[in-house]
């Protein structure tokens, strides 16, 4: 839960650093150093390069942030024309001698 005097932003992880720290590029192209929140640690949420995340920043230090949660990527299902179509499969015939 965010307190009243924090700034919430979204960004993309551009570097994974040691100690559960991440370099995140905000939508306005600024980069901040971010760490994951306690609930994300508790639930073992995995973050990798390229993930979209929601951040919370203090107005006193605009170079550091806390990652609140990972934003799910929208996956579109493949259309039926793009699925591989294989021809009929042959059953192997075994010859009895």
XYZ file of C-alpha atoms in Angstrom:
97
model
C 0.000 0.000 0.000
C 1.426 3.323 -1.074
C 1.586 6.216 1.320
C 0.181 9.609 0.380
C 3.486 11.276 -0.477
C 4.916 8.712 -2.915
C 5.076 8.788 -6.686
C 3.890 5.695 -8.587
C 5.379 5.076 -12.037
C 5.860 2.276 -14.527
C 9.089 1.193 -16.151
C 11.081 -1.607 -17.750
C 13.931 -3.540 -16.145
C 17.127 -2.905 -18.115
C 19.676 -4.526 -15.770
C 19.598 -7.171 -13.066
C 22.085 -6.334 -10.303
C 23.297 -8.349 -7.292
C 21.327 -8.333 -4.060
C 17.851 -8.219 -5.659
C 18.535 -4.764 -7.075
C 17.474 -3.695 -10.550
C 18.176 -0.821 -12.912
C 14.788 0.312 -14.249
C 14.156 2.686 -17.142
C 11.040 4.749 -16.607
C 8.640 5.681 -19.392
C 10.218 9.161 -19.487
C 13.654 7.516 -20.223
C 15.168 8.229 -16.785
C 16.882 5.318 -15.031
C 16.523 4.539 -11.325
C 17.934 1.950 -8.958
C 15.131 -0.216 -7.577
C 14.712 -3.036 -5.076
C 11.788 -5.435 -4.742
C 9.161 -4.985 -2.054
C 8.757 -7.350 0.887
C 5.609 -9.021 -0.450
C 7.387 -9.823 -3.710
C 10.257 -11.369 -1.729
C 7.825 -13.368 0.387
C 5.986 -14.735 -2.663
C 9.195 -15.415 -4.642
C 8.183 -13.264 -7.602
C 10.891 -13.583 -10.263
C 11.954 -10.540 -12.256
C 14.112 -10.603 -15.372
C 15.427 -8.251 -18.022
C 12.611 -6.658 -20.024
C 9.833 -7.097 -17.453
C 7.401 -4.205 -17.026
C 7.061 -3.193 -13.380
C 5.156 -0.692 -11.265
C 7.399 1.433 -9.023
C 6.981 3.592 -5.960
C 9.353 6.520 -5.456
C 9.872 8.994 -2.660
C 9.777 12.657 -3.703
C 12.914 13.195 -1.577
C 15.196 10.876 -3.616
C 14.242 10.485 -7.267
C 17.130 8.114 -8.045
C 15.821 5.167 -5.992
C 12.559 3.234 -6.093
C 10.729 0.185 -4.762
C 9.187 -2.314 -7.194
C 5.587 -2.922 -6.151
C 4.616 -5.557 -8.703
C 5.331 -7.004 -12.128
C 2.920 -6.088 -14.895
C 1.804 -9.163 -16.821
C 2.551 -9.258 -20.500
C -0.435 -9.667 -22.796
C -0.051 -12.870 -24.759
C -2.098 -13.223 -27.884
C -3.053 -16.712 -28.921
C -1.645 -17.811 -32.270
C -4.063 -17.773 -35.153
C -4.990 -21.134 -36.686
C -3.193 -20.290 -39.941
C 0.135 -19.879 -38.137
C 0.035 -23.261 -36.434
C 2.133 -25.904 -38.076
C 0.161 -28.325 -40.154
C 1.716 -31.667 -40.703
C 0.581 -34.068 -43.338
C -0.897 -37.433 -42.519
C 1.405 -39.604 -40.507
C 2.326 -43.020 -41.761
C 2.066 -45.936 -39.475
C 5.150 -48.057 -39.510
C 4.440 -51.423 -40.899
C 6.361 -54.321 -39.518
C 6.923 -57.296 -41.752
C 6.578 -60.676 -40.204
C 9.049 -63.186 -41.573
